[in-house]
Structures are given as structure tokens and as C-alpha cells.
Amino acid sequence: MNTTILDYADDLAEVFRAINAQWIEAMFRIEDTDREVLDHPRERILEPGGAILFARIDGLDVVGTCALQKTGARQFELTKMGVLESARGHKTGEALLAAAIRRAEELGADLLYLLTNHKAAAAIHLYEKLGFVHDADIMARF
């Protein structure tokens, strides 16, 4: 199946929220900080200089999303990445993560990091596959 990467558009705001809510609720619980970002993606991610990407699979519509949240002059956190459970197994997450890494480079990132939980084993494997490494300094700083 063919995956197309899309940029954020206001008509995708609810999709951004729904995809993220599905994976957060499956493993954790939605916290106030999550609600703030999910309910206000333009204000919390885009306006400060970040980006939100979406993955669309031919025949399935938009099934995944992730965000780059600007946290410093040239640093970004990869955050709010999820793929609908019904669409997993098509390497959508890998395509989305690769696109996010490229976008971070285009935005001039000197540092691209993410924070995750050990419960997200499949996601951690994907992050490592595309070059992310465990870093105690990042954990301590963020």
C-alpha cells in the first residue's frame, strides 16, 4: 500500500486528536498537558515553529500522525506520534518517522529528541531502527 505524507491543515485537527487519543488511552491516560496540545495543535505546535505531519494510506485515508514541537532555538521534540490500530502493519509509522526526521532537518534542528515509556516497546524499536539512541542527558534535561 502506498503511504502519502501530508502537512497539517485545520480540517485535520480532529484526526490529530483522535489518532493520539486512541494510542494514549490504550497504554496510559490522557493528561491535562496532552489535552492542551491535542485541543490546540495550531497554538501549541505550529505557531511556535513546529510541524504536524499525517500519513495517508491509499484506500484507508489518514491513519497516522506525529508532531515536531519546538523546544529551543534549534531543538525539537518528536511527540504525539501514533498510527491507528486498524492500520498497523503497513510500515506507516516508519514512513511517518522518516518524514518527521527530514522535516526536523529542514527546520534547522540541531537536536531532535523524544521521550517515551518502556511500555511502548514497538515504538522504541522503530525509534532505534531510524537512529535514535537512549541518552541519559536528554532524560535529565527534559
mmCIF file of N, CA and C in Angstrom:
data_model
loop_
_atom_site.group_PDB
_atom_site.id
_atom_site.type_symbol
_atom_site.label_atom_id
_atom_site.label_comp_id
_atom_site.label_asym_id
_atom_site.label_seq_id
_atom_site.Cartn_x
_atom_site.Cartn_y
_atom_site.Cartn_z
ATOM 1 N N MET A 1 0.840 -1.193 0.000
ATOM 2 C CA MET A 1 0.000 0.000 0.000
ATOM 3 C C MET A 1 0.878 1.246 0.000
ATOM 4 N N ASN A 2 0.445 2.246 -0.694
ATOM 5 C CA ASN A 2 1.196 3.473 -0.840
ATOM 6 C C ASN A 2 0.872 4.448 0.297
ATOM 7 N N THR A 3 1.920 5.018 0.924
ATOM 8 C CA THR A 3 1.746 5.991 2.002
ATOM 9 C C THR A 3 2.124 7.372 1.503
ATOM 10 N N THR A 4 1.255 8.345 1.746
ATOM 11 C CA THR A 4 1.498 9.737 1.397
ATOM 12 C C THR A 4 1.600 10.534 2.686
ATOM 13 N N ILE A 5 2.600 11.407 2.777
ATOM 14 C CA ILE A 5 2.769 12.263 3.954
ATOM 15 C C ILE A 5 2.143 13.620 3.645
ATOM 16 N N LEU A 6 1.319 14.082 4.567
ATOM 17 C CA LEU A 6 0.609 15.361 4.425
ATOM 18 C C LEU A 6 1.018 16.308 5.542
ATOM 19 N N ASP A 7 0.973 17.597 5.251
ATOM 20 C CA ASP A 7 1.169 18.615 6.284
ATOM 21 C C ASP A 7 -0.157 18.907 6.978
ATOM 22 N N TYR A 8 -0.056 19.506 8.137
ATOM 23 C CA TYR A 8 -1.235 19.880 8.915
ATOM 24 C C TYR A 8 -2.127 20.839 8.128
ATOM 25 N N ALA A 9 -3.409 20.628 8.254
ATOM 26 C CA ALA A 9 -4.438 21.554 7.787
ATOM 27 C C ALA A 9 -5.509 21.552 8.873
ATOM 28 N N ASP A 10 -6.169 22.672 9.056
ATOM 29 C CA ASP A 10 -7.147 22.784 10.144
ATOM 30 C C ASP A 10 -8.230 21.713 10.089
ATOM 31 N N ASP A 11 -8.574 21.249 8.884
ATOM 32 C CA ASP A 11 -9.606 20.210 8.808
ATOM 33 C C ASP A 11 -9.105 18.847 9.295
ATOM 34 N N LEU A 12 -7.813 18.739 9.614
ATOM 35 C CA LEU A 12 -7.257 17.509 10.162
ATOM 36 C C LEU A 12 -7.055 17.570 11.679
ATOM 37 N N ALA A 13 -7.447 18.677 12.286
ATOM 38 C CA ALA A 13 -7.247 18.832 13.731
ATOM 39 C C ALA A 13 -7.919 17.712 14.520
ATOM 40 N N GLU A 14 -9.127 17.345 14.153
ATOM 41 C CA GLU A 14 -9.837 16.293 14.884
ATOM 42 C C GLU A 14 -9.191 14.926 14.642
ATOM 43 N N VAL A 15 -8.641 14.727 13.463
ATOM 44 C CA VAL A 15 -7.926 13.478 13.170
ATOM 45 C C VAL A 15 -6.678 13.384 14.048
ATOM 46 N N PHE A 16 -5.963 14.496 14.182
ATOM 47 C CA PHE A 16 -4.783 14.552 15.050
ATOM 48 C C PHE A 16 -5.159 14.144 16.469
ATOM 49 N N ARG A 17 -6.250 14.696 16.939
ATOM 50 C CA ARG A 17 -6.708 14.384 18.295
ATOM 51 C C ARG A 17 -7.130 12.919 18.412
ATOM 52 N N ALA A 18 -7.906 12.440 17.470
ATOM 53 C CA ALA A 18 -8.454 11.082 17.548
ATOM 54 C C ALA A 18 -7.363 10.015 17.490
ATOM 55 N N ILE A 19 -6.412 10.166 16.593
ATOM 56 C CA ILE A 19 -5.338 9.179 16.481
ATOM 57 C C ILE A 19 -4.526 9.140 17.766
ATOM 58 N N ASN A 20 -4.176 10.306 18.275
ATOM 59 C CA ASN A 20 -3.384 10.350 19.501
ATOM 60 C C ASN A 20 -4.159 9.857 20.707
ATOM 61 N N ALA A 21 -5.423 10.218 20.789
ATOM 62 C CA ALA A 21 -6.235 9.757 21.922
ATOM 63 C C ALA A 21 -6.314 8.238 21.932
ATOM 64 N N GLN A 22 -6.422 7.625 20.749
ATOM 65 C CA GLN A 22 -6.526 6.166 20.691
ATOM 66 C C GLN A 22 -5.298 5.497 21.295
ATOM 67 N N TRP A 23 -4.106 5.925 20.892
ATOM 68 C CA TRP A 23 -2.926 5.221 21.409
ATOM 69 C C TRP A 23 -2.620 5.597 22.846
ATOM 70 N N ILE A 24 -2.880 6.853 23.234
ATOM 71 C CA ILE A 24 -2.627 7.235 24.634
ATOM 72 C C ILE A 24 -3.542 6.428 25.554
ATOM 73 N N GLU A 25 -4.822 6.372 25.218
ATOM 74 C CA GLU A 25 -5.779 5.665 26.078
ATOM 75 C C GLU A 25 -5.531 4.159 26.105
ATOM 76 N N ALA A 26 -4.913 3.612 25.067
ATOM 77 C CA ALA A 26 -4.626 2.180 25.046
ATOM 78 C C ALA A 26 -3.521 1.804 26.034
ATOM 79 N N MET A 27 -2.606 2.744 26.312
ATOM 80 C CA MET A 27 -1.470 2.419 27.163
ATOM 81 C C MET A 27 -1.398 3.238 28.451
ATOM 82 N N PHE A 28 -1.975 4.420 28.434
ATOM 83 C CA PHE A 28 -1.855 5.345 29.562
ATOM 84 C C PHE A 28 -3.212 5.978 29.823
ATOM 85 N N ARG A 29 -3.177 7.229 30.228
ATOM 86 C CA ARG A 29 -4.402 8.022 30.303
ATOM 87 C C ARG A 29 -4.069 9.419 29.811
ATOM 88 N N ILE A 30 -5.043 10.076 29.229
ATOM 89 C CA ILE A 30 -4.822 11.423 28.709
ATOM 90 C C ILE A 30 -4.724 12.381 29.887
ATOM 91 N N GLU A 31 -3.638 13.128 29.915
ATOM 92 C CA GLU A 31 -3.396 14.102 30.978
ATOM 93 C C GLU A 31 -3.699 15.501 30.467
ATOM 94 N N ASP A 32 -3.723 16.458 31.377
ATOM 95 C CA ASP A 32 -4.028 17.844 31.006
ATOM 96 C C ASP A 32 -3.067 18.369 29.945
ATOM 97 N N THR A 33 -1.778 18.025 30.053
ATOM 98 C CA THR A 33 -0.813 18.509 29.057
ATOM 99 C C THR A 33 -1.117 17.917 27.677
ATOM 100 N N ASP A 34 -1.567 16.661 27.647
ATOM 101 C CA ASP A 34 -1.977 16.058 26.376
ATOM 102 C C ASP A 34 -3.182 16.790 25.803
ATOM 103 N N ARG A 35 -4.180 17.017 26.647
ATOM 104 C CA ARG A 35 -5.397 17.704 26.183
ATOM 105 C C ARG A 35 -5.076 19.069 25.591
ATOM 106 N N GLU A 36 -4.177 19.783 26.221
ATOM 107 C CA GLU A 36 -3.817 21.134 25.762
ATOM 108 C C GLU A 36 -3.253 21.079 24.334
ATOM 109 N N VAL A 37 -2.357 20.134 24.087
ATOM 110 C CA VAL A 37 -1.765 20.007 22.754
ATOM 111 C C VAL A 37 -2.787 19.459 21.758
ATOM 112 N N LEU A 38 -3.536 18.441 22.159
ATOM 113 C CA LEU A 38 -4.490 17.822 21.237
ATOM 114 C C LEU A 38 -5.654 18.741 20.894
ATOM 115 N N ASP A 39 -6.053 19.583 21.828
ATOM 116 C CA ASP A 39 -7.167 20.501 21.581
ATOM 117 C C ASP A 39 -6.741 21.796 20.891
ATOM 118 N N HIS A 40 -5.441 22.103 20.939
ATOM 119 C CA HIS A 40 -4.934 23.361 20.371
ATOM 120 C C HIS A 40 -3.633 23.128 19.590
ATOM 121 N N PRO A 41 -3.659 22.277 18.589
ATOM 122 C CA PRO A 41 -2.408 21.959 17.884
ATOM 123 C C PRO A 41 -1.785 23.153 17.164
ATOM 124 N N ARG A 42 -2.599 24.009 16.608
ATOM 125 C CA ARG A 42 -2.042 25.177 15.910
ATOM 126 C C ARG A 42 -1.278 26.068 16.887
ATOM 127 N N GLU A 43 -1.903 26.355 18.032
ATOM 128 C CA GLU A 43 -1.275 27.249 19.012
ATOM 129 C C GLU A 43 -0.079 26.600 19.716
ATOM 130 N N ARG A 44 -0.157 25.329 20.016
ATOM 131 C CA ARG A 44 0.881 24.656 20.816
ATOM 132 C C ARG A 44 2.023 24.072 19.997
ATOM 133 N N ILE A 45 1.763 23.723 18.737
ATOM 134 C CA ILE A 45 2.802 23.097 17.915
ATOM 135 C C ILE A 45 3.233 24.008 16.760
ATOM 136 N N LEU A 46 2.279 24.447 15.954
ATOM 137 C CA LEU A 46 2.624 25.144 14.717
ATOM 138 C C LEU A 46 3.097 26.582 14.922
ATOM 139 N N GLU A 47 2.349 27.376 15.655
ATOM 140 C CA GLU A 47 2.696 28.792 15.799
ATOM 141 C C GLU A 47 4.065 29.021 16.435
ATOM 142 N N PRO A 48 4.492 28.188 17.382
ATOM 143 C CA PRO A 48 5.849 28.358 17.933
ATOM 144 C C PRO A 48 6.965 27.884 16.995
ATOM 145 N N GLY A 49 6.622 27.340 15.822
ATOM 146 C CA GLY A 49 7.647 26.954 14.855
ATOM 147 C C GLY A 49 7.784 25.463 14.619
ATOM 148 N N GLY A 50 6.850 24.675 15.090
ATOM 149 C CA GLY A 50 6.898 23.226 14.895
ATOM 150 C C GLY A 50 6.140 22.800 13.660
ATOM 151 N N ALA A 51 5.884 21.514 13.578
ATOM 152 C CA ALA A 51 5.193 20.948 12.422
ATOM 153 C C ALA A 51 4.361 19.756 12.870
ATOM 154 N N ILE A 52 3.304 19.483 12.124
ATOM 155 C CA ILE A 52 2.489 18.280 12.330
ATOM 156 C C ILE A 52 2.354 17.610 10.975
ATOM 157 N N LEU A 53 2.658 16.319 10.948
ATOM 158 C CA LEU A 53 2.572 15.542 9.722
ATOM 159 C C LEU A 53 1.522 14.455 9.879
ATOM 160 N N PHE A 54 0.979 14.041 8.762
ATOM 161 C CA PHE A 54 -0.012 12.970 8.728
ATOM 162 C C PHE A 54 0.398 11.957 7.669
ATOM 163 N N ALA A 55 0.012 10.708 7.893
ATOM 164 C CA ALA A 55 0.245 9.656 6.904
ATOM 165 C C ALA A 55 -1.104 9.166 6.403
ATOM 166 N N ARG A 56 -1.231 9.139 5.090
ATOM 167 C CA ARG A 56 -2.438 8.623 4.463
ATOM 168 C C ARG A 56 -2.049 7.393 3.651
ATOM 169 N N ILE A 57 -2.775 6.310 3.861
ATOM 170 C CA ILE A 57 -2.556 5.085 3.096
ATOM 171 C C ILE A 57 -3.662 5.013 2.052
ATOM 172 N N ASP A 58 -3.256 4.733 0.821
ATOM 173 C CA ASP A 58 -4.249 4.593 -0.246
ATOM 174 C C ASP A 58 -5.335 3.624 0.184
ATOM 175 N N GLY A 59 -6.564 4.043 0.064
ATOM 176 C CA GLY A 59 -7.705 3.214 0.416
ATOM 177 C C GLY A 59 -8.108 3.256 1.877
ATOM 178 N N LEU A 60 -7.281 3.855 2.735
ATOM 179 C CA LEU A 60 -7.596 3.904 4.168
ATOM 180 C C LEU A 60 -7.691 5.326 4.718
ATOM 181 N N ASP A 61 -7.369 6.316 3.928
ATOM 182 C CA ASP A 61 -7.371 7.706 4.345
ATOM 183 C C ASP A 61 -6.248 7.968 5.349
ATOM 184 N N VAL A 62 -6.394 8.978 6.211
ATOM 185 C CA VAL A 62 -5.343 9.349 7.156
ATOM 186 C C VAL A 62 -5.369 8.379 8.326
ATOM 187 N N VAL A 63 -4.208 7.759 8.577
ATOM 188 C CA VAL A 63 -4.138 6.723 9.614
ATOM 189 C C VAL A 63 -3.047 6.968 10.648
ATOM 190 N N GLY A 64 -2.221 7.988 10.439
ATOM 191 C CA GLY A 64 -1.137 8.250 11.377
ATOM 192 C C GLY A 64 -0.772 9.713 11.423
ATOM 193 N N THR A 65 -0.118 10.092 12.515
ATOM 194 C CA THR A 65 0.305 11.477 12.682
ATOM 195 C C THR A 65 1.483 11.560 13.631
ATOM 196 N N CYS A 66 2.226 12.639 13.552
ATOM 197 C CA CYS A 66 3.254 12.959 14.543
ATOM 198 C C CYS A 66 3.529 14.449 14.477
ATOM 199 N N ALA A 67 4.137 14.942 15.546
ATOM 200 C CA ALA A 67 4.415 16.373 15.635
ATOM 201 C C ALA A 67 5.870 16.610 15.992
ATOM 202 N N LEU A 68 6.357 17.746 15.561
ATOM 203 C CA LEU A 68 7.656 18.255 15.969
ATOM 204 C C LEU A 68 7.386 19.515 16.768
ATOM 205 N N GLN A 69 7.622 19.443 18.059
ATOM 206 C CA GLN A 69 7.364 20.592 18.926
ATOM 207 C C GLN A 69 8.678 21.308 19.190
ATOM 208 N N LYS A 70 8.724 22.591 18.848
ATOM 209 C CA LYS A 70 9.940 23.379 19.040
ATOM 210 C C LYS A 70 10.125 23.652 20.524
ATOM 211 N N THR A 71 11.286 23.256 21.044
ATOM 212 C CA THR A 71 11.547 23.415 22.477
ATOM 213 C C THR A 71 12.758 24.299 22.747
ATOM 214 N N GLY A 72 13.367 24.804 21.703
ATOM 215 C CA GLY A 72 14.516 25.695 21.826
ATOM 216 C C GLY A 72 14.820 26.270 20.462
ATOM 217 N N ALA A 73 15.829 27.132 20.391
ATOM 218 C CA ALA A 73 16.134 27.818 19.141
ATOM 219 C C ALA A 73 16.303 26.851 17.968
ATOM 220 N N ARG A 74 17.004 25.742 18.188
ATOM 221 C CA ARG A 74 17.243 24.769 17.121
ATOM 222 C C ARG A 74 17.036 23.349 17.628
ATOM 223 N N GLN A 75 16.065 23.201 18.542
ATOM 224 C CA GLN A 75 15.786 21.862 19.061
ATOM 225 C C GLN A 75 14.295 21.579 19.010
ATOM 226 N N PHE A 76 13.989 20.304 18.733
ATOM 227 C CA PHE A 76 12.610 19.868 18.571
ATOM 228 C C PHE A 76 12.411 18.541 19.284
ATOM 229 N N GLU A 77 11.223 18.390 19.846
ATOM 230 C CA GLU A 77 10.818 17.112 20.403
ATOM 231 C C GLU A 77 9.875 16.442 19.420
ATOM 232 N N LEU A 78 10.161 15.197 19.095
ATOM 233 C CA LEU A 78 9.231 14.389 18.325
ATOM 234 C C LEU A 78 8.169 13.926 19.307
ATOM 235 N N THR A 79 6.929 14.256 19.041
ATOM 236 C CA THR A 79 5.871 13.980 20.014
ATOM 237 C C THR A 79 4.572 13.646 19.306
ATOM 238 N N LYS A 80 3.633 13.142 20.060
ATOM 239 C CA LYS A 80 2.285 12.853 19.556
ATOM 240 C C LYS A 80 2.320 12.061 18.261
ATOM 241 N N MET A 81 3.075 10.963 18.305
ATOM 242 C CA MET A 81 3.153 10.083 17.145
ATOM 243 C C MET A 81 2.278 8.867 17.383
ATOM 244 N N GLY A 82 1.392 8.607 16.448
ATOM 245 C CA GLY A 82 0.532 7.445 16.568
ATOM 246 C C GLY A 82 0.003 7.006 15.214
ATOM 247 N N VAL A 83 -0.309 5.721 15.135
ATOM 248 C CA VAL A 83 -0.941 5.136 13.950
ATOM 249 C C VAL A 83 -2.167 4.388 14.445
ATOM 250 N N LEU A 84 -3.279 4.562 13.750
ATOM 251 C CA LEU A 84 -4.499 3.862 14.149
ATOM 252 C C LEU A 84 -4.244 2.360 14.234
ATOM 253 N N GLU A 85 -4.782 1.747 15.245
ATOM 254 C CA GLU A 85 -4.596 0.309 15.447
ATOM 255 C C GLU A 85 -5.021 -0.484 14.214
ATOM 256 N N SER A 86 -6.091 -0.062 13.579
ATOM 257 C CA SER A 86 -6.611 -0.773 12.405
ATOM 258 C C SER A 86 -5.688 -0.689 11.191
ATOM 259 N N ALA A 87 -4.699 0.206 11.228
ATOM 260 C CA ALA A 87 -3.821 0.394 10.073
ATOM 261 C C ALA A 87 -2.386 -0.043 10.343
ATOM 262 N N ARG A 88 -2.130 -0.638 11.475
ATOM 263 C CA ARG A 88 -0.760 -1.048 11.790
ATOM 264 C C ARG A 88 -0.356 -2.232 10.932
ATOM 265 N N GLY A 89 0.956 -2.340 10.721
ATOM 266 C CA GLY A 89 1.483 -3.442 9.926
ATOM 267 C C GLY A 89 1.790 -3.063 8.491
ATOM 268 N N HIS A 90 1.625 -1.790 8.143
ATOM 269 C CA HIS A 90 1.898 -1.319 6.777
ATOM 270 C C HIS A 90 3.149 -0.453 6.701
ATOM 271 N N LYS A 91 3.935 -0.434 7.791
ATOM 272 C CA LYS A 91 5.148 0.391 7.887
ATOM 273 C C LYS A 91 4.829 1.887 7.820
ATOM 274 N N THR A 92 3.629 2.233 8.214
ATOM 275 C CA THR A 92 3.213 3.638 8.216
ATOM 276 C C THR A 92 4.006 4.435 9.238
ATOM 277 N N GLY A 93 4.205 3.861 10.402
ATOM 278 C CA GLY A 93 4.982 4.546 11.435
ATOM 279 C C GLY A 93 6.392 4.846 10.971
ATOM 280 N N GLU A 94 6.994 3.902 10.277
ATOM 281 C CA GLU A 94 8.351 4.107 9.773
ATOM 282 C C GLU A 94 8.389 5.226 8.735
ATOM 283 N N ALA A 95 7.423 5.249 7.829
ATOM 284 C CA ALA A 95 7.361 6.310 6.820
ATOM 285 C C ALA A 95 7.141 7.666 7.478
ATOM 286 N N LEU A 96 6.280 7.696 8.471
ATOM 287 C CA LEU A 96 5.981 8.936 9.185
ATOM 288 C C LEU A 96 7.191 9.426 9.961
ATOM 289 N N LEU A 97 7.877 8.523 10.655
ATOM 290 C CA LEU A 97 9.058 8.907 11.421
ATOM 291 C C LEU A 97 10.167 9.410 10.497
ATOM 292 N N ALA A 98 10.393 8.737 9.384
ATOM 293 C CA ALA A 98 11.412 9.189 8.435
ATOM 294 C C ALA A 98 11.076 10.588 7.904
ATOM 295 N N ALA A 99 9.805 10.838 7.628
ATOM 296 C CA ALA A 99 9.384 12.162 7.153
ATOM 297 C C ALA A 99 9.582 13.216 8.237
ATOM 298 N N ALA A 100 9.320 12.863 9.480
ATOM 299 C CA ALA A 100 9.500 13.806 10.587
ATOM 300 C C ALA A 100 10.980 14.148 10.771
ATOM 301 N N ILE A 101 11.845 13.164 10.631
ATOM 302 C CA ILE A 101 13.290 13.421 10.739
ATOM 303 C C ILE A 101 13.730 14.370 9.636
ATOM 304 N N ARG A 102 13.259 14.122 8.416
ATOM 305 C CA ARG A 102 13.594 15.029 7.301
ATOM 306 C C ARG A 102 13.074 16.438 7.564
ATOM 307 N N ARG A 103 11.838 16.541 8.064
ATOM 308 C CA ARG A 103 11.262 17.864 8.334
ATOM 309 C C ARG A 103 12.060 18.589 9.417
ATOM 310 N N ALA A 104 12.479 17.877 10.447
ATOM 311 C CA ALA A 104 13.293 18.495 11.501
ATOM 312 C C ALA A 104 14.579 19.067 10.913
ATOM 313 N N GLU A 105 15.188 18.324 10.004
ATOM 314 C CA GLU A 105 16.394 18.831 9.335
ATOM 315 C C GLU A 105 16.070 20.089 8.543
ATOM 316 N N GLU A 106 14.947 20.087 7.814
ATOM 317 C CA GLU A 106 14.528 21.265 7.039
ATOM 318 C C GLU A 106 14.278 22.461 7.940
ATOM 319 N N LEU A 107 13.798 22.210 9.145
ATOM 320 C CA LEU A 107 13.533 23.294 10.095
ATOM 321 C C LEU A 107 14.799 23.763 10.811
ATOM 322 N N GLY A 108 15.931 23.131 10.516
ATOM 323 C CA GLY A 108 17.202 23.554 11.081
ATOM 324 C C GLY A 108 17.517 22.969 12.447
ATOM 325 N N ALA A 109 16.939 21.843 12.760
ATOM 326 C CA ALA A 109 17.155 21.247 14.082
ATOM 327 C C ALA A 109 18.602 20.803 14.263
ATOM 328 N N ASP A 110 19.190 21.223 15.381
ATOM 329 C CA ASP A 110 20.477 20.692 15.813
ATOM 330 C C ASP A 110 20.250 19.500 16.731
ATOM 331 N N LEU A 111 19.089 19.486 17.379
ATOM 332 C CA LEU A 111 18.745 18.411 18.297
ATOM 333 C C LEU A 111 17.307 17.980 18.045
ATOM 334 N N LEU A 112 17.127 16.701 17.789
ATOM 335 C CA LEU A 112 15.800 16.094 17.684
ATOM 336 C C LEU A 112 15.772 14.968 18.694
ATOM 337 N N TYR A 113 14.862 15.052 19.629
ATOM 338 C CA TYR A 113 14.789 14.049 20.684
ATOM 339 C C TYR A 113 13.343 13.647 20.905
ATOM 340 N N LEU A 114 13.164 12.581 21.651
ATOM 341 C CA LEU A 114 11.825 12.166 22.038
ATOM 342 C C LEU A 114 11.892 11.563 23.421
ATOM 343 N N LEU A 115 10.763 11.563 24.075
ATOM 344 C CA LEU A 115 10.616 10.952 25.392
ATOM 345 C C LEU A 115 9.530 9.905 25.261
ATOM 346 N N THR A 116 9.782 8.729 25.763
ATOM 347 C CA THR A 116 8.795 7.671 25.665
ATOM 348 C C THR A 116 8.821 6.836 26.931
ATOM 349 N N ASN A 117 7.966 5.867 26.972
ATOM 350 C CA ASN A 117 7.829 4.993 28.127
ATOM 351 C C ASN A 117 8.220 3.583 27.701
ATOM 352 N N HIS A 118 8.828 2.837 28.596
ATOM 353 C CA HIS A 118 9.251 1.472 28.267
ATOM 354 C C HIS A 118 8.086 0.580 27.831
ATOM 355 N N LYS A 119 6.853 0.970 28.167
ATOM 356 C CA LYS A 119 5.677 0.203 27.731
ATOM 357 C C LYS A 119 5.530 0.210 26.213
ATOM 358 N N ALA A 120 6.093 1.211 25.564
ATOM 359 C CA ALA A 120 5.946 1.373 24.113
ATOM 360 C C ALA A 120 7.077 0.644 23.381
ATOM 361 N N ALA A 121 7.206 -0.646 23.610
ATOM 362 C CA ALA A 121 8.322 -1.425 23.071
ATOM 363 C C ALA A 121 8.398 -1.377 21.549
ATOM 364 N N ALA A 122 7.279 -1.513 20.866
ATOM 365 C CA ALA A 122 7.298 -1.486 19.397
ATOM 366 C C ALA A 122 7.758 -0.127 18.886
ATOM 367 N N ALA A 123 7.295 0.927 19.537
ATOM 368 C CA ALA A 123 7.715 2.273 19.141
ATOM 369 C C ALA A 123 9.204 2.464 19.404
ATOM 370 N N ILE A 124 9.679 2.007 20.537
ATOM 371 C CA ILE A 124 11.103 2.141 20.858
ATOM 372 C C ILE A 124 11.948 1.426 19.807
ATOM 373 N N HIS A 125 11.525 0.243 19.407
ATOM 374 C CA HIS A 125 12.247 -0.493 18.357
ATOM 375 C C HIS A 125 12.311 0.334 17.070
ATOM 376 N N LEU A 126 11.207 0.949 16.691
ATOM 377 C CA LEU A 126 11.174 1.779 15.491
ATOM 378 C C LEU A 126 12.109 2.981 15.637
ATOM 379 N N TYR A 127 12.061 3.653 16.784
ATOM 380 C CA TYR A 127 12.937 4.814 17.001
ATOM 381 C C TYR A 127 14.403 4.411 16.869
ATOM 382 N N GLU A 128 14.757 3.298 17.478
ATOM 383 C CA GLU A 128 16.143 2.830 17.403
ATOM 384 C C GLU A 128 16.512 2.465 15.965
ATOM 385 N N LYS A 129 15.600 1.843 15.252
ATOM 386 C CA LYS A 129 15.853 1.451 13.862
ATOM 387 C C LYS A 129 16.204 2.660 13.002
ATOM 388 N N LEU A 130 15.580 3.810 13.301
ATOM 389 C CA LEU A 130 15.825 5.012 12.495
ATOM 390 C C LEU A 130 16.852 5.954 13.131
ATOM 391 N N GLY A 131 17.615 5.436 14.105
ATOM 392 C CA GLY A 131 18.777 6.182 14.577
ATOM 393 C C GLY A 131 18.699 6.845 15.931
ATOM 394 N N PHE A 132 17.572 6.799 16.596
ATOM 395 C CA PHE A 132 17.502 7.374 17.932
ATOM 396 C C PHE A 132 18.232 6.456 18.904
ATOM 397 N N VAL A 133 18.874 7.058 19.894
ATOM 398 C CA VAL A 133 19.601 6.292 20.914
ATOM 399 C C VAL A 133 19.157 6.754 22.297
ATOM 400 N N HIS A 134 19.268 5.853 23.264
ATOM 401 C CA HIS A 134 18.957 6.208 24.649
ATOM 402 C C HIS A 134 20.020 7.183 25.130
ATOM 403 N N ASP A 135 19.600 8.247 25.788
ATOM 404 C CA ASP A 135 20.527 9.283 26.218
ATOM 405 C C ASP A 135 20.119 9.795 27.593
ATOM 406 N N ALA A 136 20.925 9.500 28.589
ATOM 407 C CA ALA A 136 20.621 9.905 29.964
ATOM 408 C C ALA A 136 20.573 11.423 30.092
ATOM 409 N N ASP A 137 21.396 12.130 29.339
ATOM 410 C CA ASP A 137 21.409 13.597 29.390
ATOM 411 C C ASP A 137 20.069 14.164 28.914
ATOM 412 N N ILE A 138 19.542 13.609 27.824
ATOM 413 C CA ILE A 138 18.231 14.058 27.329
ATOM 414 C C ILE A 138 17.160 13.809 28.380
ATOM 415 N N MET A 139 17.179 12.621 28.982
ATOM 416 C CA MET A 139 16.201 12.293 30.027
ATOM 417 C C MET A 139 16.304 13.286 31.186
ATOM 418 N N ALA A 140 17.511 13.638 31.574
ATOM 419 C CA ALA A 140 17.690 14.560 32.698
ATOM 420 C C ALA A 140 17.258 15.987 32.337
ATOM 421 N N ARG A 141 17.528 16.406 31.093
ATOM 422 C CA ARG A 141 17.195 17.767 30.673
ATOM 423 C C ARG A 141 15.714 17.973 30.431
ATOM 424 N N PHE A 142 15.026 16.944 29.924
ATOM 425 C CA PHE A 142 13.638 17.127 29.522
ATOM 426 C C PHE A 142 12.687 16.253 30.304
#
